[in-house]
JSON list of N, CA and C in Angstrom, two decimals:
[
{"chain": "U", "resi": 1, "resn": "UNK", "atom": "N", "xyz": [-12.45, -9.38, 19.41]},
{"chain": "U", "resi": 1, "resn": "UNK", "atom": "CA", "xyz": [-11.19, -9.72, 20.03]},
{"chain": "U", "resi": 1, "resn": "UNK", "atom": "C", "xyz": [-10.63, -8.46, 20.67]},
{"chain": "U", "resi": 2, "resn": "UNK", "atom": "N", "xyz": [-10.49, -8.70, 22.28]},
{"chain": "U", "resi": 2, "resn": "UNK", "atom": "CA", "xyz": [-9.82, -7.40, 22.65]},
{"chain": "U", "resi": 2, "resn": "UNK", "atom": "C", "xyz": [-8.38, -7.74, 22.33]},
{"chain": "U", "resi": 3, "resn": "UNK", "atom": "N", "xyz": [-7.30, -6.20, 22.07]},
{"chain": "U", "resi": 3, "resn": "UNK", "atom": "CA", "xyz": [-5.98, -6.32, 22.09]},
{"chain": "U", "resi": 3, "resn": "UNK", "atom": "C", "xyz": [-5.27, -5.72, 22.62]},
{"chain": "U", "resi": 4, "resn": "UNK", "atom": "N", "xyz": [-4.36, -6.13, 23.67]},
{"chain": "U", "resi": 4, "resn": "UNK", "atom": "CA", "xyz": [-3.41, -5.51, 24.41]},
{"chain": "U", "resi": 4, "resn": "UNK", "atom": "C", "xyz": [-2.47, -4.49, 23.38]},
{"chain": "U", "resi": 5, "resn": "UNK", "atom": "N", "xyz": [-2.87, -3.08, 23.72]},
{"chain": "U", "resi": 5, "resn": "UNK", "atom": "CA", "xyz": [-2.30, -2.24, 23.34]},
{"chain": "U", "resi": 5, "resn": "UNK", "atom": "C", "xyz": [-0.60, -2.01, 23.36]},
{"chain": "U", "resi": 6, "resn": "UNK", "atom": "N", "xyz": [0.04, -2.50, 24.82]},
{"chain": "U", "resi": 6, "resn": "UNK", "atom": "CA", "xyz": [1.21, -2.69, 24.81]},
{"chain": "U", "resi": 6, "resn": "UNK", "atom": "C", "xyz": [1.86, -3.87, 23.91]},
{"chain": "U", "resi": 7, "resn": "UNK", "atom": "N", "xyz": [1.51, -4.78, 24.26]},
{"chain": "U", "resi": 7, "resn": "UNK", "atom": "CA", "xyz": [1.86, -6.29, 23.45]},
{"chain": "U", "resi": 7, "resn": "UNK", "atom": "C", "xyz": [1.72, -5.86, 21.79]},
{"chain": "U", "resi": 8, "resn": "UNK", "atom": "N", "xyz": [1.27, -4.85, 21.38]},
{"chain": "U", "resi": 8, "resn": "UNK", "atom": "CA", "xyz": [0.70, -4.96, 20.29]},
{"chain": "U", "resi": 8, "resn": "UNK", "atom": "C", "xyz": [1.72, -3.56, 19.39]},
{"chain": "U", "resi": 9, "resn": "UNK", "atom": "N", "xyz": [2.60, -3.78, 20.21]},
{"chain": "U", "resi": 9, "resn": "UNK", "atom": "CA", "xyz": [3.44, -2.42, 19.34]},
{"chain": "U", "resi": 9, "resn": "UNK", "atom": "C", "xyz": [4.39, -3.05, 18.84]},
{"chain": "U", "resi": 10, "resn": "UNK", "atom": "N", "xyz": [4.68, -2.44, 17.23]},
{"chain": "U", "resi": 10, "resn": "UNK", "atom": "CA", "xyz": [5.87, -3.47, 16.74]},
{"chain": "U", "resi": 10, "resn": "UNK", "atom": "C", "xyz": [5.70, -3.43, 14.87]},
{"chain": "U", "resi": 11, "resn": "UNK", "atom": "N", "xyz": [6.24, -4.32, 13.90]},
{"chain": "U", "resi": 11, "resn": "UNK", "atom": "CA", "xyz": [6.25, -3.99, 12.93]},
{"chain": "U", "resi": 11, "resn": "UNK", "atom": "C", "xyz": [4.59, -5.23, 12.40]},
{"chain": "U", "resi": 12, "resn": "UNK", "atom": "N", "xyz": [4.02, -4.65, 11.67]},
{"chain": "U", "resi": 12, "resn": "UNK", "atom": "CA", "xyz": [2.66, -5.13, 11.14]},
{"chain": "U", "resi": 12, "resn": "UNK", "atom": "C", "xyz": [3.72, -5.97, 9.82]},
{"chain": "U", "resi": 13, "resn": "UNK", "atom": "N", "xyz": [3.08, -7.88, 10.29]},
{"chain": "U", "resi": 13, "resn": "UNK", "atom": "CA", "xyz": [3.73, -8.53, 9.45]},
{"chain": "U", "resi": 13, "resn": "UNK", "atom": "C", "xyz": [2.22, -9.78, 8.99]},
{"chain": "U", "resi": 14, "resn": "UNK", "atom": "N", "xyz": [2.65, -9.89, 7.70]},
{"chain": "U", "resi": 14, "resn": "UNK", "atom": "CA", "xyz": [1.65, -10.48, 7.12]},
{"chain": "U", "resi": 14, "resn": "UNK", "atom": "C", "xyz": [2.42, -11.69, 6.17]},
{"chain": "U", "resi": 15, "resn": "UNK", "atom": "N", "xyz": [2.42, -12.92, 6.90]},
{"chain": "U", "resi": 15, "resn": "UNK", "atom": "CA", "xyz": [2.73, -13.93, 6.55]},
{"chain": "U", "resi": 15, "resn": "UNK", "atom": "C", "xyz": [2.13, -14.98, 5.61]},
{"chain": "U", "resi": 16, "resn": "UNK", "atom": "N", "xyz": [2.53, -15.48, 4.44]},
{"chain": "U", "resi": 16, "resn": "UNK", "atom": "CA", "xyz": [1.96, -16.22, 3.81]},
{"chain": "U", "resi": 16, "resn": "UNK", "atom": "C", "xyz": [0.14, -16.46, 3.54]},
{"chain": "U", "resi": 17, "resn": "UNK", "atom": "N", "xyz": [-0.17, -14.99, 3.68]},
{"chain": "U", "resi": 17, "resn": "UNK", "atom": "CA", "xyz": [-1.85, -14.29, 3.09]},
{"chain": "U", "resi": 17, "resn": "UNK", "atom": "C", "xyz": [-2.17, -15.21, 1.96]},
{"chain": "U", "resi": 18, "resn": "UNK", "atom": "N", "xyz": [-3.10, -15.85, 2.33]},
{"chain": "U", "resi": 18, "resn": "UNK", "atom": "CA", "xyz": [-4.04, -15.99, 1.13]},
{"chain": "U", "resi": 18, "resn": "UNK", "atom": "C", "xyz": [-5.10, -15.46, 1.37]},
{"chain": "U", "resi": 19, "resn": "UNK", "atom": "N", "xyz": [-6.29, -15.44, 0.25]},
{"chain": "U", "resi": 19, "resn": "UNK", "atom": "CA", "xyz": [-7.93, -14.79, 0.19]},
{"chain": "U", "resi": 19, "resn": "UNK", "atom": "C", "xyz": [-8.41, -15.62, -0.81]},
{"chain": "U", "resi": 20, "resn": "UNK", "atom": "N", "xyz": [-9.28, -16.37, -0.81]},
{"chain": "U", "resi": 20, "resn": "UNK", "atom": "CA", "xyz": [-10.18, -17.32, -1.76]},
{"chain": "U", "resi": 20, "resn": "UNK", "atom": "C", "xyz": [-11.47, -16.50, -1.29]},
{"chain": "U", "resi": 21, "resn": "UNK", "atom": "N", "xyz": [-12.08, -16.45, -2.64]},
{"chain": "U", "resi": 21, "resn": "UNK", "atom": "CA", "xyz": [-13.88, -16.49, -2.41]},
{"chain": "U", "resi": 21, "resn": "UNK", "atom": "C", "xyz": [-14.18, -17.95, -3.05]},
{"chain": "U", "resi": 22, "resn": "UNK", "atom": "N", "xyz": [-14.31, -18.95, -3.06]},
{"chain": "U", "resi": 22, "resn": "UNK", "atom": "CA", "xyz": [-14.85, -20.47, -4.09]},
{"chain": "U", "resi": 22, "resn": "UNK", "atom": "C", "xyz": [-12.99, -20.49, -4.81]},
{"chain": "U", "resi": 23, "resn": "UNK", "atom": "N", "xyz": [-13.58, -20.79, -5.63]},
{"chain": "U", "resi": 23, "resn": "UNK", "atom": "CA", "xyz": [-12.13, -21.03, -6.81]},
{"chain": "U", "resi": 23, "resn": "UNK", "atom": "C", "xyz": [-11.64, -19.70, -6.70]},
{"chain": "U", "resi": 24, "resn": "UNK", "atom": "N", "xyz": [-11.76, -18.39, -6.50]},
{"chain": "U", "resi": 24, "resn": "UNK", "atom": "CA", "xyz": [-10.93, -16.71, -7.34]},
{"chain": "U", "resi": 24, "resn": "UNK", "atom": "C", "xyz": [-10.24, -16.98, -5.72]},
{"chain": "U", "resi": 25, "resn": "UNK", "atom": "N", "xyz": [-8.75, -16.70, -6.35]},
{"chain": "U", "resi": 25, "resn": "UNK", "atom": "CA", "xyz": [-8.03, -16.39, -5.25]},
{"chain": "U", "resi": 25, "resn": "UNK", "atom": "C", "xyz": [-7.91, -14.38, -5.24]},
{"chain": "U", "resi": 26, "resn": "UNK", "atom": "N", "xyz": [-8.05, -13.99, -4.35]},
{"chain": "U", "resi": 26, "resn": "UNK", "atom": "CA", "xyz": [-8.02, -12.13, -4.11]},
{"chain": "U", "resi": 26, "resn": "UNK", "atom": "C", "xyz": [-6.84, -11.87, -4.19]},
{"chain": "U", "resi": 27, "resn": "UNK", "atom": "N", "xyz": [-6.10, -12.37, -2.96]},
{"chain": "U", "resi": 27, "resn": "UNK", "atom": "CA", "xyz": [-4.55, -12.43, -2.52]},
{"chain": "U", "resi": 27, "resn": "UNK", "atom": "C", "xyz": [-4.26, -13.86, -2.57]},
{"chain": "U", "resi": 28, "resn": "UNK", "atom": "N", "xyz": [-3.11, -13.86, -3.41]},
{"chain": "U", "resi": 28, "resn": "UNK", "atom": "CA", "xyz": [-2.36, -15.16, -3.18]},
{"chain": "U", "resi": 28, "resn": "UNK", "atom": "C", "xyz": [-0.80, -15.07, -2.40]},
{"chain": "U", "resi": 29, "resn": "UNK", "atom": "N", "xyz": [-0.61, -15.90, -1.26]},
{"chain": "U", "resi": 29, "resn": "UNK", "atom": "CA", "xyz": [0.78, -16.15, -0.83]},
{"chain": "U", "resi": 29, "resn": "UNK", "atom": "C", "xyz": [1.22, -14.58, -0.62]},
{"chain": "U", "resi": 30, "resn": "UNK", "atom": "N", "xyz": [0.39, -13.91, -0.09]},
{"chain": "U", "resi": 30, "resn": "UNK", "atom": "CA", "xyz": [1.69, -12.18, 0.47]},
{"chain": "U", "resi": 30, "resn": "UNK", "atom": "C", "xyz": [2.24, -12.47, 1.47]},
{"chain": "U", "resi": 31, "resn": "UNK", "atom": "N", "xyz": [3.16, -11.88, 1.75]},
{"chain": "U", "resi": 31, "resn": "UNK", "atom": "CA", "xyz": [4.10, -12.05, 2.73]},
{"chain": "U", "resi": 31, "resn": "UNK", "atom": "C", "xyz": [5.02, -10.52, 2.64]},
{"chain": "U", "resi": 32, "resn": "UNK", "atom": "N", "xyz": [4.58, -9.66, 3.99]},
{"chain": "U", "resi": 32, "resn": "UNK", "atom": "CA", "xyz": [5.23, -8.12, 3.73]},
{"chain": "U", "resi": 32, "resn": "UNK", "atom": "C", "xyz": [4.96, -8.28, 5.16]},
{"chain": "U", "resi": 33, "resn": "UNK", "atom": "N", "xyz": [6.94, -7.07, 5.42]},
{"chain": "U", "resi": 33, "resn": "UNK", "atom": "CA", "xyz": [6.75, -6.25, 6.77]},
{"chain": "U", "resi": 33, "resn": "UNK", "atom": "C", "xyz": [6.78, -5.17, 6.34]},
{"chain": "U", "resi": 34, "resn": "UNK", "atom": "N", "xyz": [5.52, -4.51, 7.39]},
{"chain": "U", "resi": 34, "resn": "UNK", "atom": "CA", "xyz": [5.79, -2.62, 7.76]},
{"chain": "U", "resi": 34, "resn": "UNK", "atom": "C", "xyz": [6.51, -2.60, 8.77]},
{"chain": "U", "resi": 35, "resn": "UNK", "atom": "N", "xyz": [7.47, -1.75, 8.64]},
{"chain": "U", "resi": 35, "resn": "UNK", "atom": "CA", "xyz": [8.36, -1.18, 9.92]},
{"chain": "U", "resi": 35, "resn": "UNK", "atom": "C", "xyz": [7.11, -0.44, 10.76]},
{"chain": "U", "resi": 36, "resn": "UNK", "atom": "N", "xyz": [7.37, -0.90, 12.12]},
{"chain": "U", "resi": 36, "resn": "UNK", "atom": "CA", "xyz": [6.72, 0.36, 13.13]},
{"chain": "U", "resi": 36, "resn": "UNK", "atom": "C", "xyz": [7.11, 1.96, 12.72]},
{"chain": "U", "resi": 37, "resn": "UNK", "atom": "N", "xyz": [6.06, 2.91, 12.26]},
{"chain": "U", "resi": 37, "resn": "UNK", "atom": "CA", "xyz": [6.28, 3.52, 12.36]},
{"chain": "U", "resi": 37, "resn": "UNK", "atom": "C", "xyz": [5.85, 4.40, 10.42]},
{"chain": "U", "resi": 38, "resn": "UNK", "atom": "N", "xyz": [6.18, 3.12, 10.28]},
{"chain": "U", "resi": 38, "resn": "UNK", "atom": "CA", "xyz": [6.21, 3.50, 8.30]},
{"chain": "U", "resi": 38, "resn": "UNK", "atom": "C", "xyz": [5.25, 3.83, 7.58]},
{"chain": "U", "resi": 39, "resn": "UNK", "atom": "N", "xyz": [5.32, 4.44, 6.53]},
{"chain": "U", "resi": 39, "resn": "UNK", "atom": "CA", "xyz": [3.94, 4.97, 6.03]},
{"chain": "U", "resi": 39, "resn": "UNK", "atom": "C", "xyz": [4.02, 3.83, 5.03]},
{"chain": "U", "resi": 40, "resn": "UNK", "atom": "N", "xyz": [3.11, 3.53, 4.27]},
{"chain": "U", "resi": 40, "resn": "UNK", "atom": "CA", "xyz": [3.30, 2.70, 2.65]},
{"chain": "U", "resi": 40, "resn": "UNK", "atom": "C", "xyz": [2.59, 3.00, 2.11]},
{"chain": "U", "resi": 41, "resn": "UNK", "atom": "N", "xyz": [2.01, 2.30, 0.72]},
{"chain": "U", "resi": 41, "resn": "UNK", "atom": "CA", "xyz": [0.99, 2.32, 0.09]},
{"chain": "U", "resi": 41, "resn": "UNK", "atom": "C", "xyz": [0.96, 1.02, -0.56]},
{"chain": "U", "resi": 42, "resn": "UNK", "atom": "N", "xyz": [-0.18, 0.35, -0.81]},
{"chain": "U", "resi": 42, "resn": "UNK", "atom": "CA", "xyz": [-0.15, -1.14, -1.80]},
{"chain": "U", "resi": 42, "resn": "UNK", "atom": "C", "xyz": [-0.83, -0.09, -2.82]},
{"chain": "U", "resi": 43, "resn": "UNK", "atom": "N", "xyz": [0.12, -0.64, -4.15]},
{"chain": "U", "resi": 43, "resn": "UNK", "atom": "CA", "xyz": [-0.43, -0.17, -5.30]},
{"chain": "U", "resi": 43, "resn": "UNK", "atom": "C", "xyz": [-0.73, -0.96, -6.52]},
{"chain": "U", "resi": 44, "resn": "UNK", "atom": "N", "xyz": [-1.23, -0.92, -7.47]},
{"chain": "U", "resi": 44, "resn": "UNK", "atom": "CA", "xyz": [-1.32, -2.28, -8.44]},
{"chain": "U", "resi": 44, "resn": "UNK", "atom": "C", "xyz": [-2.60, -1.64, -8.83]},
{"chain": "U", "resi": 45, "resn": "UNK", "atom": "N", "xyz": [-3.07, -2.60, -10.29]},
{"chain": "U", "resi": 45, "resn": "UNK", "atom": "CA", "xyz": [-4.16, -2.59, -10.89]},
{"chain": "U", "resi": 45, "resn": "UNK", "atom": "C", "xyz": [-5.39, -3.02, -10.34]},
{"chain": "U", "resi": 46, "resn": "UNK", "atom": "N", "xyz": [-6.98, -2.66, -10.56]},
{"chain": "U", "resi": 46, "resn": "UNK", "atom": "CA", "xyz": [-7.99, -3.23, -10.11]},
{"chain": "U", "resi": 46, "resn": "UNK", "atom": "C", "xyz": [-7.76, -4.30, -10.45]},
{"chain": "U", "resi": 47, "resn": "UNK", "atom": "N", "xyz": [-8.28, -4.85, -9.07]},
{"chain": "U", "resi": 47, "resn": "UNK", "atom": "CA", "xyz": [-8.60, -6.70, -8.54]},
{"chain": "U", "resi": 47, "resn": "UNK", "atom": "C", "xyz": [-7.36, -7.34, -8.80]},
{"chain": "U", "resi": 48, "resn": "UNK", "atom": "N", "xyz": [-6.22, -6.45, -8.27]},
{"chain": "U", "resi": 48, "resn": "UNK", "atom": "CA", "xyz": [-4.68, -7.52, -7.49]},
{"chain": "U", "resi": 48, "resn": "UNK", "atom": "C", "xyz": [-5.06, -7.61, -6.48]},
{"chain": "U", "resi": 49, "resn": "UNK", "atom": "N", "xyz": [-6.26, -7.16, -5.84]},
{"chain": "U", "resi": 49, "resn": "UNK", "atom": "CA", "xyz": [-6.13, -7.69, -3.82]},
{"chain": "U", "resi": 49, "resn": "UNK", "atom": "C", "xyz": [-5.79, -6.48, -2.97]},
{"chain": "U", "resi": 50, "resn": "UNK", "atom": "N", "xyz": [-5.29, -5.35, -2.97]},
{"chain": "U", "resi": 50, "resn": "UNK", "atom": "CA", "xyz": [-5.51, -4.34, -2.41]},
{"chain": "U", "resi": 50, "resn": "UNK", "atom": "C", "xyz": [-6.13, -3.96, -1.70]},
{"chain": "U", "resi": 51, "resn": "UNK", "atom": "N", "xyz": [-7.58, -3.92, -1.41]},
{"chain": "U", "resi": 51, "resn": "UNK", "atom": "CA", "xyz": [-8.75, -3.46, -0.80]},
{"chain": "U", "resi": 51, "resn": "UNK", "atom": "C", "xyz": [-8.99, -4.74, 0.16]},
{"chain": "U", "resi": 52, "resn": "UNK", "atom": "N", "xyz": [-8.58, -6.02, -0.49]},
{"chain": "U", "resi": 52, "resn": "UNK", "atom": "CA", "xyz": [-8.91, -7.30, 0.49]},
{"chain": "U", "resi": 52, "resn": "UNK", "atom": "C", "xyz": [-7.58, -7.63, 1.30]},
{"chain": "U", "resi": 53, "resn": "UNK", "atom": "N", "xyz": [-6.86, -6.98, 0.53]},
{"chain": "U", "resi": 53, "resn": "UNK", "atom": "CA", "xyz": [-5.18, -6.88, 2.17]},
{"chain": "U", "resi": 53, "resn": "UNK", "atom": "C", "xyz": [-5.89, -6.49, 3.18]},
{"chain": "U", "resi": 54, "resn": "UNK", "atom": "N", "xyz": [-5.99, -5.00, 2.90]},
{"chain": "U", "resi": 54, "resn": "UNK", "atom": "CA", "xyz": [-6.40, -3.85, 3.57]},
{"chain": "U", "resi": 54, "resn": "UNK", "atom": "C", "xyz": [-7.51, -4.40, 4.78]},
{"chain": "U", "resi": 55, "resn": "UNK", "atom": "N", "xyz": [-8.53, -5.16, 3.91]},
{"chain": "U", "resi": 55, "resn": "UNK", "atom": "CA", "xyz": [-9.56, -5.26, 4.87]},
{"chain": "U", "resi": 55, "resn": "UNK", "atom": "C", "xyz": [-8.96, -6.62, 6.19]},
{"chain": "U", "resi": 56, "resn": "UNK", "atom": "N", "xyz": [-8.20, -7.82, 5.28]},
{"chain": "U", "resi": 56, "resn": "UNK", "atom": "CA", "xyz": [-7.70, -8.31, 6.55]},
{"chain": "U", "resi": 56, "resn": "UNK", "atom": "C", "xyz": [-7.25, -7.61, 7.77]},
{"chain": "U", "resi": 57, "resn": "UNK", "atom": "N", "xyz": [-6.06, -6.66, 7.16]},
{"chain": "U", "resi": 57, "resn": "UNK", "atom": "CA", "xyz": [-5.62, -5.90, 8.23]},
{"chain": "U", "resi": 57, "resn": "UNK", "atom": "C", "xyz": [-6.58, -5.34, 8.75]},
{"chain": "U", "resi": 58, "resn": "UNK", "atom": "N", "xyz": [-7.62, -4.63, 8.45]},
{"chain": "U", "resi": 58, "resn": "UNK", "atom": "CA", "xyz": [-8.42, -4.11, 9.43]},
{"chain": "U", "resi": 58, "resn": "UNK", "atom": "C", "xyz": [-9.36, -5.30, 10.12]},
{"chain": "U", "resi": 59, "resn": "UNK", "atom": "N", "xyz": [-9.27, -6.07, 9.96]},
{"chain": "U", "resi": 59, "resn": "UNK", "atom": "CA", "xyz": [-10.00, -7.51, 10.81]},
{"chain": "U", "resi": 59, "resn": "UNK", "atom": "C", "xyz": [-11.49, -7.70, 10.55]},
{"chain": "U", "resi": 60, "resn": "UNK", "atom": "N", "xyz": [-11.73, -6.83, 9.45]},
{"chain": "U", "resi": 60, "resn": "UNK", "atom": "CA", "xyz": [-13.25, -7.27, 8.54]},
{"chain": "U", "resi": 60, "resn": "UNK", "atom": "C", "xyz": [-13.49, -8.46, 7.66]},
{"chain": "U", "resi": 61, "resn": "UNK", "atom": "N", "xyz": [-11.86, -8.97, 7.15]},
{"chain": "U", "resi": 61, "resn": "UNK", "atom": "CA", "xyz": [-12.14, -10.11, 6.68]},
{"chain": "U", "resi": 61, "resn": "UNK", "atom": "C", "xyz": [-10.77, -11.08, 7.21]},
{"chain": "U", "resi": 62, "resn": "UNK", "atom": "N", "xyz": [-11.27, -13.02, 7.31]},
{"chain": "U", "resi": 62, "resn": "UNK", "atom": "CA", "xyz": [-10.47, -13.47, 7.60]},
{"chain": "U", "resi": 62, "resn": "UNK", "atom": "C", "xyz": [-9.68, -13.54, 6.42]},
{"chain": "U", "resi": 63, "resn": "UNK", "atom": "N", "xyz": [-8.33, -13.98, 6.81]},
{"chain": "U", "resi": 63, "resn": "UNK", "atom": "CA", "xyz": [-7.83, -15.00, 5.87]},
{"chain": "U", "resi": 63, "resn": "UNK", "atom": "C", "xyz": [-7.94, -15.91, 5.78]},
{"chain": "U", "resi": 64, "resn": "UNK", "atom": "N", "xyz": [-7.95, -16.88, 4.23]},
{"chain": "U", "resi": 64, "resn": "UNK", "atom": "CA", "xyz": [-8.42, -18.54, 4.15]},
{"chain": "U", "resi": 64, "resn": "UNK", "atom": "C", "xyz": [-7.04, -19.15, 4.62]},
{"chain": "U", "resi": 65, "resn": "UNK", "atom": "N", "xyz": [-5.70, -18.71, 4.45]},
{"chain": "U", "resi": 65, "resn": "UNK", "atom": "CA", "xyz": [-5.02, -19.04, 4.80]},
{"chain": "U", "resi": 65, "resn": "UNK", "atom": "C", "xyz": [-3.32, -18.21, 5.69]},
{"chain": "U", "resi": 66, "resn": "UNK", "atom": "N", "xyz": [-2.67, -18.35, 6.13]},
{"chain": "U", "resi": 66, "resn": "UNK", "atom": "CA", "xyz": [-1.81, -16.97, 7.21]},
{"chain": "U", "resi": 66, "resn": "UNK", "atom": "C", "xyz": [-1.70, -16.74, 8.24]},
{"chain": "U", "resi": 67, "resn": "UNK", "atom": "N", "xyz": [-0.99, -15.74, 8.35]},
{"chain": "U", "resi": 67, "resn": "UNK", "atom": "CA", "xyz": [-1.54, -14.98, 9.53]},
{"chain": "U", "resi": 67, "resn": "UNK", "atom": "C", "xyz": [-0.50, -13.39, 9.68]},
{"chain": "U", "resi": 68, "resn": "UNK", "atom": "N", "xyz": [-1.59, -12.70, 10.41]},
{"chain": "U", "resi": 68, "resn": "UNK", "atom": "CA", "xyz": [-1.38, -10.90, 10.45]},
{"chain": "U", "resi": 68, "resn": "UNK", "atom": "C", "xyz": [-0.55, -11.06, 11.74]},
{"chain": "U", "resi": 69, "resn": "UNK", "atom": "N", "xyz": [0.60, -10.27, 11.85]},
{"chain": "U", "resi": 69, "resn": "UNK", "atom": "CA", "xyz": [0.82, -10.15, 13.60]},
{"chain": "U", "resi": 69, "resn": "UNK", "atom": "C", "xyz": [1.10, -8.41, 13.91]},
{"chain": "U", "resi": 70, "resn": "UNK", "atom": "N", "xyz": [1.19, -7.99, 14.51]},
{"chain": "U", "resi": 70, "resn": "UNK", "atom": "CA", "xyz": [1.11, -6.56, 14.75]},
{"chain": "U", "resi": 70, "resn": "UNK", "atom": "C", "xyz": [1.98, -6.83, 16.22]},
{"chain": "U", "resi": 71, "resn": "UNK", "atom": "N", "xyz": [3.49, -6.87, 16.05]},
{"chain": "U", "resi": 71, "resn": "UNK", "atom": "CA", "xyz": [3.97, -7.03, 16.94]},
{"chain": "U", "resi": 71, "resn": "UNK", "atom": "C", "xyz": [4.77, -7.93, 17.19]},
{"chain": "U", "resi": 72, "resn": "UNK", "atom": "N", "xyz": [4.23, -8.76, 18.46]},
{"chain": "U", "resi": 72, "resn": "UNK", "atom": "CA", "xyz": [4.09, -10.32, 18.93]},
{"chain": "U", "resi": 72, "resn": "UNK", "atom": "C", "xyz": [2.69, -10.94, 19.04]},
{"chain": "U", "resi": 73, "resn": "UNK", "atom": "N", "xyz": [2.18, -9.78, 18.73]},
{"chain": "U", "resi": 73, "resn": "UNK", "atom": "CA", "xyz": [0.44, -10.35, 19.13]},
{"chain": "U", "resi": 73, "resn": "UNK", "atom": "C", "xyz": [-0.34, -10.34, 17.36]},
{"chain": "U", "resi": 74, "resn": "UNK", "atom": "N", "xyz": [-0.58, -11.78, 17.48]},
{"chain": "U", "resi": 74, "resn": "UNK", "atom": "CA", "xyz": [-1.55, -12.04, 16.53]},
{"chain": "U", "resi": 74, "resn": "UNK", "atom": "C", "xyz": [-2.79, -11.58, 15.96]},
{"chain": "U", "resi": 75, "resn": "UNK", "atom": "N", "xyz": [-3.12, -10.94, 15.25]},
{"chain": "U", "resi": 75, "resn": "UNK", "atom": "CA", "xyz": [-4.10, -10.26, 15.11]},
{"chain": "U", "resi": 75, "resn": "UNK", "atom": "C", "xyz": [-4.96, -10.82, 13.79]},
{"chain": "U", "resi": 76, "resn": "UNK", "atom": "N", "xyz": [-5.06, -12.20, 13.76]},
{"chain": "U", "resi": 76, "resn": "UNK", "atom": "CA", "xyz": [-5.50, -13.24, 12.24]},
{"chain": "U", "resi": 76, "resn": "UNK", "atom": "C", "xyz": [-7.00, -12.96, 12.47]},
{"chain": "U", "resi": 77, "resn": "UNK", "atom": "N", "xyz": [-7.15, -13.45, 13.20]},
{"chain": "U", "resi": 77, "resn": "UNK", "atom": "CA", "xyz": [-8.71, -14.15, 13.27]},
{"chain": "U", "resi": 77, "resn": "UNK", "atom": "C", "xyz": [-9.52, -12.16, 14.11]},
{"chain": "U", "resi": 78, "resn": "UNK", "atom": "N", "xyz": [-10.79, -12.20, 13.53]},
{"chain": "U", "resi": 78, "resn": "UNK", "atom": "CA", "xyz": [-11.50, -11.44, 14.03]},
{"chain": "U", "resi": 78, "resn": "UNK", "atom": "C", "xyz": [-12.49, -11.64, 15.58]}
]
């Protein structure tokens, strides 16, 4: 997916995330804004979903259910 770099500036929002593999849910129901601009960190114990946020946002994995926007521009699907 190409992405308009302009269209694409703005706060990284992650709406109603889920992650299923079969029955194990990874992430259930997240829902977080980053301000443009903000640093964060997701923190929590091994296997709260952390690493499988992460990877949605980086567009290596879908979500089963959601959606990522980075902006106004959608950035769900790979």
């Amino acid at each position: 997916m190409s992405i308009d770099p302009i269209q694409a500036r703005g706060d990284l929002r992650l709406t109603r995330i889920t992650k299923s593999y079969g029955d194990f849910k990874a992430v259930d129901d997240l829902t977080l804004t980053i301000p443009k601009g903000s640093f964060f960190a997701l923190l929590g114990p091994s296997g709260c979903g952390k690493t499988t946020t992460l990877r949605m946002v980086a567009g290596l994995e879908e979500p089963t259910v959601g959606s990522i926007h980075l902006g106004e521009t959608d950035i769900t699907t790979t």
